[in-house]
Amino acid sequence: MKKLYIETLGCQMNKSDSERIAGILSHFDYVETDVEKEADLLIINTCSIRQLSADKAYSKLGVWGKWKKSRPELKIAICGCVAQQDKEKVRVRAPYVDLVFGTHNIYQLPELIKKIEENEKVCAITNNPVVCNQNDFKILRKQDSVNAWIPIIEGCNNFCTYCVVPFTRGRERSRHPEEIIQEAKNIIKEGFKEITLLGQNVDSYGKDLKDKNITLANLLRDLNKLDGEFRIRFVTSYPSDITDDLINAVDECDKVCKYFHIPMQSGNSHILAEMNRHYSKEQYYEIAAKIRKRFPDVAITSDFIAGFPGETEQEFQDTLDAIDELELDYSNTAAYSPRVFTKAGKMIDKFIPEDIKYERLERLNEKNREVCLKSNKKFVGKVLNVLVEGKTEKDGVIVLNSRAGNNKIVHFVDDTKNIGDFVNVKITKAQTWCLYGESV
Ligand code: SAH
Ligand code: SF4
Ligand code: F3S
């Protein structure tokens, strides 16, 4: 038995990939460890969405490279979006790396791992994904969680001008519904209580397959029919790709959470056009209104970028106003970071000075805190069905940490309930990031 340590940066897709990498390597006698120092094989699964995350990958490699000086038999690998982007160039900064493999090469690991065990240095990056039935390999899911991820579509065809993902994940590729449904059945059998369907654009699911009936809406309907007590989520939605049929499916399917993560990115139509987002501010408002009308307790969350090249103070102000007017329930926020290969990355003369960018980010965060609290307060007095995800002890009392269908975090006390239970909770108190309640 050899020991494997994987460090995962970035989005849920990367976390899901790491579970698959650990699963594949378990067929080759690798056992996962949480202790970096005792590993025989160290893998960093990287993210390139912002420069800060890419830098993190290289500083980790630097630490591991030092360890390898005194333990030459130690193997070091890098994968994920930085690997896909930098390819052989990884070795310019980190020559001691044994294996570089791209986001499309995960299922080639059986042969790659043999090569590095024979002391070969390998760089495996392709733009043609290695395709296989993912159910042929084990998936080592995090067992301390009630949630399991299923990637349903990978890649992106949108080319938003700020975003590196189309370059690191390639074009959209959907998995076949039968394969996804089989994976879901395995997950339910293993005792997980929540399935999150993943995609850079989940709404595009099926568009690259021949059959018109293969859509996210129909996939939700099929998964909803599976036996067992569990619920289903899907992320991330692209505003103008959310169809009426999808909204109908979410409504029809009792297991599907009434929750939408729909990144808006900016509240100004000119900036949205500059970003190559295919909707205006008004179109986003229409979609959000339609969803809110249909699902009274729904939460709509978003992502925003502060300081996109050329963004004026007034245009930024439109973003703050949009967050208010849309009563968004939560937003991920980031300062614009120039990325290699992207159009916006070349708009150097329009770059916003760092101090202004970070000052805008701070105001964005302040607005986010304000609307989150407002959103949470709406739920005081209501009953939400929650799934218990964990427990913490506070002053000798066991507090259950749970999540409602609309993704709100709810804390409550009830010694008759356990991790994995669904419970109806009456909300009694709201704070910025969470709710408190009593089981009913
Ligand atoms: N597919 C999703 C987003 C994936 S990337 C969508 O279309 O919305 C996750 C988030 O990272 C994005 O929503 C965006 O807000 C942020 N992001 C992407 N590129 C960025 C960049 N260059 N600088 C800052 N934030 C960025
Ligand atoms: Fe990036 Fe845009 Fe694709 Fe989202 S839709 S992954 S932001 S290019
Ligand atoms: Fe990062 Fe790649 Fe995900 S760039 S956000 S790990 S798709």
Short mmCIF file of C-alpha atoms and ligand atoms in Angstrom, two decimals:
data_model
loop_
_atom_site.label_atom_id
_atom_site.label_comp_id
_atom_site.label_asym_id
_atom_site.label_seq_id
_atom_site.Cartn_x
_atom_site.Cartn_y
_atom_site.Cartn_z
CA MET A 1 0.00 0.00 0.00
CA LYS A 2 1.22 3.48 -0.91
CA LYS A 3 -0.05 6.69 0.60
CA LEU A 4 -1.65 9.45 -1.43
CA TYR A 5 -2.31 13.04 -0.40
CA ILE A 6 -4.43 15.32 -2.60
CA GLU A 7 -4.74 19.04 -2.01
CA THR A 8 -7.71 20.53 -3.85
CA LEU A 9 -8.12 24.20 -4.73
CA GLY A 10 -10.98 25.79 -6.67
CA CYS A 11 -14.56 24.91 -7.39
CA GLN A 12 -16.80 21.94 -6.66
CA MET A 13 -15.89 20.45 -10.04
CA ASN A 14 -12.28 20.22 -8.86
CA LYS A 15 -13.37 18.69 -5.56
CA SER A 16 -15.40 16.14 -7.46
CA ASP A 17 -12.42 15.41 -9.75
CA SER A 18 -10.23 14.80 -6.70
CA GLU A 19 -12.70 12.20 -5.41
CA ARG A 20 -12.46 10.48 -8.79
CA ILE A 21 -8.65 10.70 -8.87
CA ALA A 22 -8.44 9.13 -5.40
CA GLY A 23 -10.90 6.46 -6.57
CA ILE A 24 -8.89 5.58 -9.69
CA LEU A 25 -5.64 5.44 -7.74
CA SER A 26 -7.22 3.15 -5.12
CA HIS A 27 -7.32 0.49 -7.88
CA PHE A 28 -3.50 0.79 -7.89
CA ASP A 29 -3.01 0.35 -4.13
CA TYR A 30 -2.95 4.01 -3.17
CA VAL A 31 -4.67 4.86 0.12
CA GLU A 32 -5.63 8.46 0.82
CA THR A 33 -4.11 10.18 3.85
CA ASP A 34 -4.78 13.56 5.48
CA VAL A 35 -1.16 13.81 6.57
CA GLU A 36 0.89 15.45 3.83
CA LYS A 37 4.23 14.44 5.34
CA GLU A 38 3.53 10.69 5.27
CA ALA A 39 2.45 10.55 1.61
CA ASP A 40 4.39 8.71 -1.12
CA LEU A 41 2.48 10.59 -3.81
CA LEU A 42 1.47 14.25 -3.46
CA ILE A 43 -1.05 15.71 -5.89
CA ILE A 44 -2.18 19.30 -6.13
CA ASN A 45 -5.44 19.82 -8.03
CA THR A 46 -5.28 23.47 -9.04
CA CYS A 47 -7.53 26.40 -9.91
CA SER A 48 -6.71 29.24 -12.28
CA ILE A 49 -9.81 31.40 -11.94
CA ARG A 50 -7.81 34.24 -10.34
CA GLN A 51 -4.08 34.88 -10.10
CA LEU A 52 -4.17 34.35 -6.34
CA SER A 53 -5.38 30.76 -6.72
CA ALA A 54 -2.79 29.99 -9.41
CA ASP A 55 -0.03 31.42 -7.16
CA LYS A 56 -1.19 29.19 -4.30
CA ALA A 57 -0.54 26.13 -6.44
CA TYR A 58 3.06 27.10 -7.16
CA SER A 59 3.85 28.02 -3.57
CA LYS A 60 2.59 24.60 -2.44
CA LEU A 61 4.72 22.91 -5.10
CA GLY A 62 7.70 24.90 -3.77
CA VAL A 63 7.22 23.39 -0.30
CA TRP A 64 6.88 19.88 -1.68
CA GLY A 65 9.94 20.36 -3.92
CA LYS A 66 12.03 21.03 -0.79
CA TRP A 67 10.79 17.78 0.79
CA LYS A 68 11.77 15.86 -2.32
CA LYS A 69 15.40 16.99 -1.94
CA SER A 70 15.71 14.86 1.18
CA ARG A 71 13.30 12.15 -0.05
CA PRO A 72 14.00 11.68 -3.80
CA GLU A 73 11.56 8.74 -4.01
CA LEU A 74 8.66 11.12 -3.19
CA LYS A 75 6.41 11.63 -6.23
CA ILE A 76 4.82 15.02 -6.96
CA ALA A 77 1.96 15.62 -9.39
CA ILE A 78 -0.01 18.67 -10.48
CA CYS A 79 -3.38 18.57 -12.24
CA GLY A 80 -6.43 20.78 -12.70
CA CYS A 81 -6.81 24.13 -14.39
CA VAL A 82 -3.28 25.53 -13.82
CA ALA A 83 -1.78 22.31 -15.20
CA GLN A 84 -4.05 22.43 -18.25
CA GLN A 85 -3.13 26.09 -18.79
CA ASP A 86 0.63 25.96 -18.17
CA LYS A 87 1.41 22.46 -19.54
CA GLU A 88 5.21 21.82 -19.81
CA LYS A 89 5.79 25.35 -18.48
CA VAL A 90 4.94 24.04 -15.01
CA ARG A 91 8.45 22.54 -14.99
CA VAL A 92 10.09 25.92 -15.60
CA ARG A 93 8.91 26.96 -12.13
CA ALA A 94 8.85 23.50 -10.58
CA PRO A 95 11.36 21.18 -12.33
CA TYR A 96 11.04 18.49 -9.64
CA VAL A 97 7.41 17.70 -10.59
CA ASP A 98 7.03 14.06 -11.74
CA LEU A 99 3.61 14.27 -13.35
CA VAL A 100 1.61 17.07 -14.97
CA PHE A 101 -1.85 15.98 -16.10
CA GLY A 102 -4.69 18.02 -17.51
CA THR A 103 -8.39 18.26 -16.78
CA HIS A 104 -9.08 15.88 -19.71
CA ASN A 105 -6.53 13.26 -18.65
CA ILE A 106 -7.89 12.00 -15.35
CA TYR A 107 -9.04 8.67 -16.79
CA GLN A 108 -5.59 8.10 -18.29
CA LEU A 109 -4.15 7.91 -14.76
CA PRO A 110 -3.78 4.10 -14.73
CA GLU A 111 -1.05 4.31 -17.40
CA LEU A 112 0.39 7.63 -16.16
CA ILE A 113 0.88 6.33 -12.64
CA LYS A 114 2.83 3.29 -13.91
CA LYS A 115 5.17 5.57 -15.84
CA ILE A 116 6.05 7.78 -12.88
CA GLU A 117 6.52 4.71 -10.68
CA GLU A 118 9.19 3.70 -13.21
CA ASN A 119 10.78 7.13 -12.66
CA GLU A 120 9.66 8.63 -15.95
CA LYS A 121 8.80 12.34 -15.99
CA VAL A 122 5.39 12.76 -17.61
CA CYS A 123 3.33 15.65 -18.97
CA ALA A 124 -0.08 14.50 -20.22
CA ILE A 125 -2.23 17.31 -21.51
CA THR A 126 -4.72 16.85 -24.29
CA ASN A 127 -7.57 18.86 -25.71
CA ASN A 128 -9.40 15.63 -26.57
CA PRO A 129 -10.93 14.28 -23.41
CA VAL A 130 -10.26 10.67 -22.51
CA VAL A 131 -13.81 9.32 -22.35
CA CYS A 132 -14.95 6.32 -20.32
CA ASN A 133 -17.79 5.18 -18.10
CA GLN A 134 -16.90 6.83 -14.81
CA ASN A 135 -18.80 4.11 -12.94
CA ASP A 136 -16.08 1.62 -13.94
CA PHE A 137 -13.86 3.20 -11.29
CA LYS A 138 -14.33 3.72 -7.58
CA ILE A 139 -15.14 7.26 -6.42
CA LEU A 140 -13.81 8.07 -2.95
CA ARG A 141 -16.42 10.55 -1.77
CA LYS A 142 -15.95 12.46 1.46
CA GLN A 143 -17.68 10.21 3.95
CA ASP A 144 -18.12 12.88 6.61
CA SER A 145 -20.66 14.60 4.35
CA VAL A 146 -24.31 13.96 3.54
CA ASN A 147 -23.86 15.48 0.08
CA ALA A 148 -22.43 13.80 -3.02
CA TRP A 149 -21.45 15.52 -6.26
CA ILE A 150 -22.19 14.30 -9.75
CA PRO A 151 -20.59 16.21 -12.63
CA ILE A 152 -23.13 16.11 -15.46
CA ILE A 153 -21.53 18.48 -17.96
CA GLU A 154 -17.99 19.71 -18.16
CA GLY A 155 -16.49 22.56 -20.14
CA CYS A 156 -17.91 25.83 -21.36
CA ASN A 157 -18.74 27.36 -24.74
CA ASN A 158 -19.51 30.85 -23.50
CA PHE A 159 -16.16 32.61 -23.51
CA CYS A 160 -17.01 35.38 -21.07
CA THR A 161 -14.18 37.81 -21.73
CA TYR A 162 -12.75 37.67 -18.19
CA CYS A 163 -12.86 33.89 -17.75
CA VAL A 164 -10.18 31.25 -18.23
CA VAL A 165 -12.49 28.24 -17.81
CA PRO A 166 -13.18 27.62 -21.54
CA PHE A 167 -9.40 27.34 -21.96
CA THR A 168 -8.84 25.04 -19.00
CA ARG A 169 -11.94 22.85 -19.28
CA GLY A 170 -12.54 22.82 -23.03
CA ARG A 171 -15.88 22.72 -24.85
CA GLU A 172 -19.11 21.44 -23.30
CA ARG A 173 -19.37 17.69 -22.91
CA SER A 174 -22.42 16.08 -21.30
CA ARG A 175 -22.39 12.68 -19.64
CA HIS A 176 -25.06 10.21 -20.71
CA PRO A 177 -28.16 10.20 -18.52
CA GLU A 178 -27.97 6.42 -17.91
CA GLU A 179 -24.45 6.82 -16.51
CA ILE A 180 -25.58 9.70 -14.25
CA ILE A 181 -28.64 7.80 -13.03
CA GLN A 182 -26.48 4.76 -12.24
CA GLU A 183 -24.11 6.99 -10.27
CA ALA A 184 -27.07 8.51 -8.41
CA LYS A 185 -28.37 5.03 -7.51
CA ASN A 186 -24.94 4.12 -6.10
CA ILE A 187 -24.88 7.33 -4.09
CA ILE A 188 -28.29 6.70 -2.56
CA LYS A 189 -27.31 3.11 -1.73
CA GLU A 190 -24.18 4.42 0.03
CA GLY A 191 -26.45 6.51 2.28
CA PHE A 192 -25.89 10.04 1.00
CA LYS A 193 -28.91 12.32 1.42
CA GLU A 194 -28.22 14.99 -1.15
CA ILE A 195 -27.01 14.93 -4.74
CA THR A 196 -25.57 18.06 -6.33
CA LEU A 197 -25.41 18.03 -10.11
CA LEU A 198 -22.40 19.99 -11.30
CA GLY A 199 -21.59 21.88 -14.45
CA GLN A 200 -19.94 25.16 -15.43
CA ASN A 201 -23.32 25.71 -17.15
CA VAL A 202 -25.77 23.06 -15.98
CA ASP A 203 -28.49 24.48 -18.23
CA SER A 204 -26.48 23.48 -21.29
CA TYR A 205 -26.74 19.84 -20.24
CA GLY A 206 -27.53 17.62 -23.23
CA LYS A 207 -27.08 20.25 -25.94
CA ASP A 208 -24.01 18.42 -27.31
CA LEU A 209 -25.79 15.04 -27.37
CA LYS A 210 -27.97 14.03 -30.29
CA ASP A 211 -31.23 13.39 -28.40
CA LYS A 212 -33.43 16.51 -27.92
CA ASN A 213 -35.09 14.92 -24.88
CA ILE A 214 -31.83 14.97 -22.96
CA THR A 215 -32.12 18.19 -20.94
CA LEU A 216 -31.45 19.23 -17.37
CA ALA A 217 -35.22 19.41 -16.80
CA ASN A 218 -35.72 15.79 -17.91
CA LEU A 219 -32.69 14.60 -15.97
CA LEU A 220 -34.20 16.15 -12.82
CA ARG A 221 -37.48 14.36 -13.56
CA ASP A 222 -35.68 11.01 -13.97
CA LEU A 223 -33.63 11.43 -10.80
CA ASN A 224 -36.72 12.53 -8.87
CA LYS A 225 -38.29 9.13 -9.61
CA LEU A 226 -35.53 7.20 -7.83
CA ASP A 227 -36.57 5.63 -4.52
CA GLY A 228 -35.18 6.89 -1.23
CA GLU A 229 -35.20 9.94 0.98
CA PHE A 230 -32.78 12.39 -0.59
CA ARG A 231 -32.77 15.76 -2.30
CA ILE A 232 -31.27 17.14 -5.48
CA ARG A 233 -29.47 20.40 -6.28
CA PHE A 234 -27.86 21.71 -9.44
CA VAL A 235 -25.20 24.41 -10.01
CA THR A 236 -24.31 26.69 -11.84
CA SER A 237 -27.11 28.24 -13.91
CA TYR A 238 -26.51 30.73 -16.72
CA PRO A 239 -29.22 33.46 -16.52
CA SER A 240 -30.49 33.45 -20.10
CA ASP A 241 -30.32 29.63 -20.42
CA ILE A 242 -32.88 28.95 -17.67
CA THR A 243 -35.89 27.61 -19.57
CA ASP A 244 -39.55 27.52 -18.54
CA ASP A 245 -39.32 23.74 -18.78
CA LEU A 246 -36.54 23.77 -16.17
CA ILE A 247 -38.63 25.96 -13.85
CA ASN A 248 -41.56 23.57 -14.37
CA ALA A 249 -39.36 20.57 -13.59
CA VAL A 250 -38.08 22.18 -10.37
CA ASP A 251 -41.70 22.82 -9.43
CA GLU A 252 -42.91 19.29 -10.29
CA CYS A 253 -40.09 17.42 -8.58
CA ASP A 254 -40.51 17.22 -4.81
CA LYS A 255 -36.88 16.13 -4.28
CA VAL A 256 -35.42 19.10 -6.16
CA CYS A 257 -34.44 22.05 -3.94
CA LYS A 258 -36.05 25.39 -4.65
CA TYR A 259 -32.72 27.10 -4.99
CA PHE A 260 -30.98 28.78 -7.92
CA HIS A 261 -27.38 29.93 -8.16
CA ILE A 262 -27.40 32.34 -11.11
CA PRO A 263 -24.28 34.49 -11.37
CA MET A 264 -25.13 37.96 -12.68
CA GLN A 265 -21.50 39.26 -12.67
CA SER A 266 -22.52 42.93 -13.12
CA GLY A 267 -25.71 44.99 -12.73
CA ASN A 268 -24.89 47.13 -15.77
CA SER A 269 -25.88 46.11 -19.31
CA HIS A 270 -22.89 47.80 -20.96
CA ILE A 271 -20.45 45.94 -18.71
CA LEU A 272 -22.39 42.70 -19.28
CA ALA A 273 -21.94 43.19 -23.03
CA GLU A 274 -18.21 43.89 -22.51
CA MET A 275 -18.07 40.66 -20.50
CA ASN A 276 -19.77 38.83 -23.39
CA ARG A 277 -22.59 37.72 -21.11
CA HIS A 278 -25.62 37.03 -23.31
CA TYR A 279 -28.24 38.92 -21.29
CA SER A 280 -28.99 42.46 -20.18
CA LYS A 281 -29.71 43.71 -16.69
CA GLU A 282 -33.43 43.74 -17.57
CA GLN A 283 -33.40 40.13 -18.79
CA TYR A 284 -31.79 39.03 -15.53
CA TYR A 285 -34.49 40.89 -13.58
CA GLU A 286 -37.20 39.09 -15.60
CA ILE A 287 -35.75 35.64 -14.90
CA ALA A 288 -35.33 36.39 -11.19
CA ALA A 289 -38.90 37.72 -10.96
CA LYS A 290 -40.28 34.65 -12.72
CA ILE A 291 -38.49 32.33 -10.28
CA ARG A 292 -39.52 34.31 -7.19
CA LYS A 293 -43.15 34.35 -8.30
CA ARG A 294 -43.18 30.58 -8.78
CA PHE A 295 -41.34 29.60 -5.55
CA PRO A 296 -42.16 31.84 -2.59
CA ASP A 297 -39.36 30.60 -0.28
CA VAL A 298 -36.74 30.30 -3.01
CA ALA A 299 -33.22 31.66 -2.58
CA ILE A 300 -31.41 33.17 -5.54
CA THR A 301 -27.66 33.57 -5.15
CA SER A 302 -25.17 35.14 -7.50
CA ASP A 303 -21.54 35.98 -8.28
CA PHE A 304 -20.22 39.49 -8.97
CA ILE A 305 -16.92 40.88 -10.19
CA ALA A 306 -15.74 44.31 -9.00
CA GLY A 307 -13.52 46.44 -11.23
CA PHE A 308 -13.90 44.76 -14.64
CA PRO A 309 -11.71 46.68 -17.16
CA GLY A 310 -13.32 50.04 -17.98
CA GLU A 311 -16.01 49.81 -15.26
CA THR A 312 -16.97 53.35 -14.17
CA GLU A 313 -18.07 54.33 -10.67
CA GLN A 314 -21.64 54.69 -11.97
CA GLU A 315 -21.55 51.26 -13.61
CA PHE A 316 -20.30 49.76 -10.37
CA GLN A 317 -23.09 51.56 -8.53
CA ASP A 318 -25.56 49.76 -10.84
CA THR A 319 -24.25 46.46 -9.47
CA LEU A 320 -24.90 47.60 -5.88
CA ASP A 321 -28.40 48.74 -6.89
CA ALA A 322 -29.12 45.43 -8.63
CA ILE A 323 -28.21 43.45 -5.50
CA ASP A 324 -30.65 45.62 -3.55
CA GLU A 325 -33.46 45.60 -6.09
CA LEU A 326 -33.22 41.87 -6.77
CA GLU A 327 -33.05 41.19 -3.01
CA LEU A 328 -30.39 38.60 -3.72
CA ASP A 329 -30.00 36.08 -0.94
CA TYR A 330 -26.21 35.80 -1.13
CA SER A 331 -23.40 36.58 -3.58
CA ASN A 332 -19.85 35.40 -4.12
CA THR A 333 -17.70 38.42 -4.82
CA ALA A 334 -14.27 38.95 -6.37
CA ALA A 335 -12.01 41.70 -7.62
CA TYR A 336 -11.29 41.32 -11.34
CA SER A 337 -8.08 39.41 -11.98
CA PRO A 338 -6.55 39.46 -15.50
CA ARG A 339 -6.24 35.97 -16.99
CA VAL A 340 -4.03 34.60 -19.73
CA PHE A 341 -5.72 33.82 -23.13
CA THR A 342 -8.79 35.95 -22.28
CA LYS A 343 -10.02 39.04 -24.14
CA ALA A 344 -10.39 41.20 -21.05
CA GLY A 345 -6.88 40.22 -19.98
CA LYS A 346 -5.64 42.15 -23.03
CA MET A 347 -7.60 45.36 -22.25
CA ILE A 348 -4.59 46.67 -20.35
CA ASP A 349 -5.31 50.34 -21.00
CA LYS A 350 -8.73 49.90 -19.34
CA PHE A 351 -7.51 48.12 -16.19
CA ILE A 352 -8.87 49.63 -12.98
CA PRO A 353 -6.18 50.58 -10.42
CA GLU A 354 -5.83 48.01 -7.62
CA ASP A 355 -6.83 50.41 -4.83
CA ILE A 356 -10.10 51.33 -6.58
CA LYS A 357 -10.83 47.68 -7.40
CA TYR A 358 -10.40 46.60 -3.77
CA GLU A 359 -12.34 49.58 -2.47
CA ARG A 360 -15.24 48.54 -4.76
CA LEU A 361 -14.92 44.95 -3.59
CA GLU A 362 -15.23 46.13 0.00
CA ARG A 363 -18.43 48.06 -0.83
CA LEU A 364 -19.74 45.01 -2.69
CA ASN A 365 -19.10 42.85 0.38
CA GLU A 366 -20.79 45.39 2.62
CA LYS A 367 -23.87 45.39 0.36
CA ASN A 368 -23.83 41.59 0.33
CA ARG A 369 -23.81 41.44 4.15
CA GLU A 370 -26.70 43.91 4.25
CA VAL A 371 -28.94 41.99 1.81
CA CYS A 372 -28.06 38.60 3.33
CA LEU A 373 -29.30 39.75 6.72
CA LYS A 374 -32.42 41.20 5.11
CA SER A 375 -33.02 37.94 3.25
CA ASN A 376 -32.51 35.86 6.40
CA LYS A 377 -34.94 38.01 8.38
CA LYS A 378 -37.69 37.15 5.87
CA PHE A 379 -37.63 33.58 7.15
CA VAL A 380 -38.20 34.31 10.85
CA GLY A 381 -41.49 32.68 11.83
CA LYS A 382 -41.47 30.33 8.80
CA VAL A 383 -40.99 26.56 8.83
CA LEU A 384 -38.17 25.21 6.63
CA ASN A 385 -37.36 21.59 5.91
CA VAL A 386 -33.65 21.11 6.62
CA LEU A 387 -31.08 18.35 6.26
CA VAL A 388 -28.74 17.89 9.25
CA GLU A 389 -25.13 18.09 8.01
CA GLY A 390 -23.10 18.16 11.23
CA LYS A 391 -22.95 18.82 14.96
CA THR A 392 -20.99 21.21 17.16
CA GLU A 393 -20.85 21.48 20.93
CA LYS A 394 -21.43 24.90 22.46
CA ASP A 395 -21.40 25.41 26.24
CA GLY A 396 -22.15 21.71 26.76
CA VAL A 397 -25.10 21.71 24.35
CA ILE A 398 -25.04 19.83 21.03
CA VAL A 399 -26.08 22.18 18.22
CA LEU A 400 -27.17 20.64 14.90
CA ASN A 401 -25.89 22.35 11.76
CA SER A 402 -28.26 21.96 8.87
CA ARG A 403 -29.17 23.36 5.49
CA ALA A 404 -32.61 24.19 4.15
CA GLY A 405 -33.63 23.34 0.60
CA ASN A 406 -33.03 26.98 -0.33
CA ASN A 407 -29.43 26.58 0.89
CA LYS A 408 -29.83 28.65 4.08
CA ILE A 409 -27.75 27.43 7.02
CA VAL A 410 -29.94 26.65 10.04
CA HIS A 411 -28.77 25.84 13.60
CA PHE A 412 -31.04 24.16 16.12
CA VAL A 413 -30.99 21.90 19.18
CA ASP A 414 -32.79 18.54 19.25
CA ASP A 415 -31.12 15.44 20.78
CA THR A 416 -33.56 13.11 19.01
CA LYS A 417 -32.16 14.11 15.58
CA ASN A 418 -28.96 13.08 13.87
CA ILE A 419 -26.70 13.81 10.90
CA GLY A 420 -28.56 12.83 7.72
CA ASP A 421 -32.06 13.48 9.13
CA PHE A 422 -34.59 15.73 7.41
CA VAL A 423 -36.35 17.94 9.98
CA ASN A 424 -38.95 20.71 9.89
CA VAL A 425 -37.56 23.70 11.74
CA LYS A 426 -39.39 26.87 12.73
CA ILE A 427 -37.03 29.82 12.31
CA THR A 428 -36.75 31.98 15.44
CA LYS A 429 -33.71 34.18 14.79
CA ALA A 430 -31.77 35.53 11.81
CA GLN A 431 -28.13 36.57 11.56
CA THR A 432 -26.11 37.64 8.51
CA TRP A 433 -24.82 34.18 7.57
CA CYS A 434 -27.24 31.81 9.31
CA LEU A 435 -30.63 31.16 10.86
CA TYR A 436 -31.60 29.67 14.24
CA GLY A 437 -34.74 27.70 14.95
CA GLU A 438 -36.61 24.94 16.79
CA SER A 439 -37.71 21.60 15.36
CA VAL A 440 -41.49 21.29 15.04
N1 SAH B 1 -19.88 29.28 -14.95
C1 SAH B 1 -20.15 30.20 -13.95
C2 SAH B 1 -18.93 30.74 -13.22
C3 SAH B 1 -17.70 29.94 -13.10
S1 SAH B 1 -16.29 30.79 -12.50
C4 SAH B 1 -20.89 31.40 -14.58
O1 SAH B 1 -21.01 31.48 -15.74
O2 SAH B 1 -21.29 32.26 -13.86
C5 SAH B 1 -16.82 31.29 -10.89
C6 SAH B 1 -16.80 32.77 -10.68
O3 SAH B 1 -15.49 33.27 -10.67
C7 SAH B 1 -17.49 33.57 -11.75
O4 SAH B 1 -18.86 33.59 -11.57
C8 SAH B 1 -16.87 34.93 -11.62
O5 SAH B 1 -17.64 35.76 -10.78
C9 SAH B 1 -15.51 34.64 -11.00
N2 SAH B 1 -14.45 34.92 -11.96
C10 SAH B 1 -14.22 34.28 -13.12
N3 SAH B 1 -13.16 34.83 -13.75
C11 SAH B 1 -12.73 35.85 -12.97
C12 SAH B 1 -11.68 36.81 -13.08
N4 SAH B 1 -10.88 36.84 -14.14
N5 SAH B 1 -11.52 37.70 -12.08
C13 SAH B 1 -12.35 37.69 -11.01
N6 SAH B 1 -13.34 36.82 -10.85
C14 SAH B 1 -13.54 35.91 -11.81
FE1 SF4 B 2 -16.52 31.23 -17.33
FE2 SF4 B 2 -18.52 32.44 -18.51
FE3 SF4 B 2 -18.14 29.87 -18.91
FE4 SF4 B 2 -19.02 30.72 -16.55
S1 SF4 B 2 -20.09 30.88 -18.50
S2 SF4 B 2 -17.38 29.23 -16.91
S3 SF4 B 2 -17.94 32.66 -16.34
S4 SF4 B 2 -16.77 31.50 -19.56
FE1 F3S B 3 -11.01 27.11 -10.87
FE2 F3S B 3 -10.98 25.47 -12.90
FE3 F3S B 3 -13.02 25.47 -11.23
S1 F3S B 3 -10.28 27.55 -12.92
S2 F3S B 3 -13.10 27.57 -10.55
S3 F3S B 3 -10.96 24.91 -10.73
S4 F3S B 3 -13.11 25.10 -13.41
#
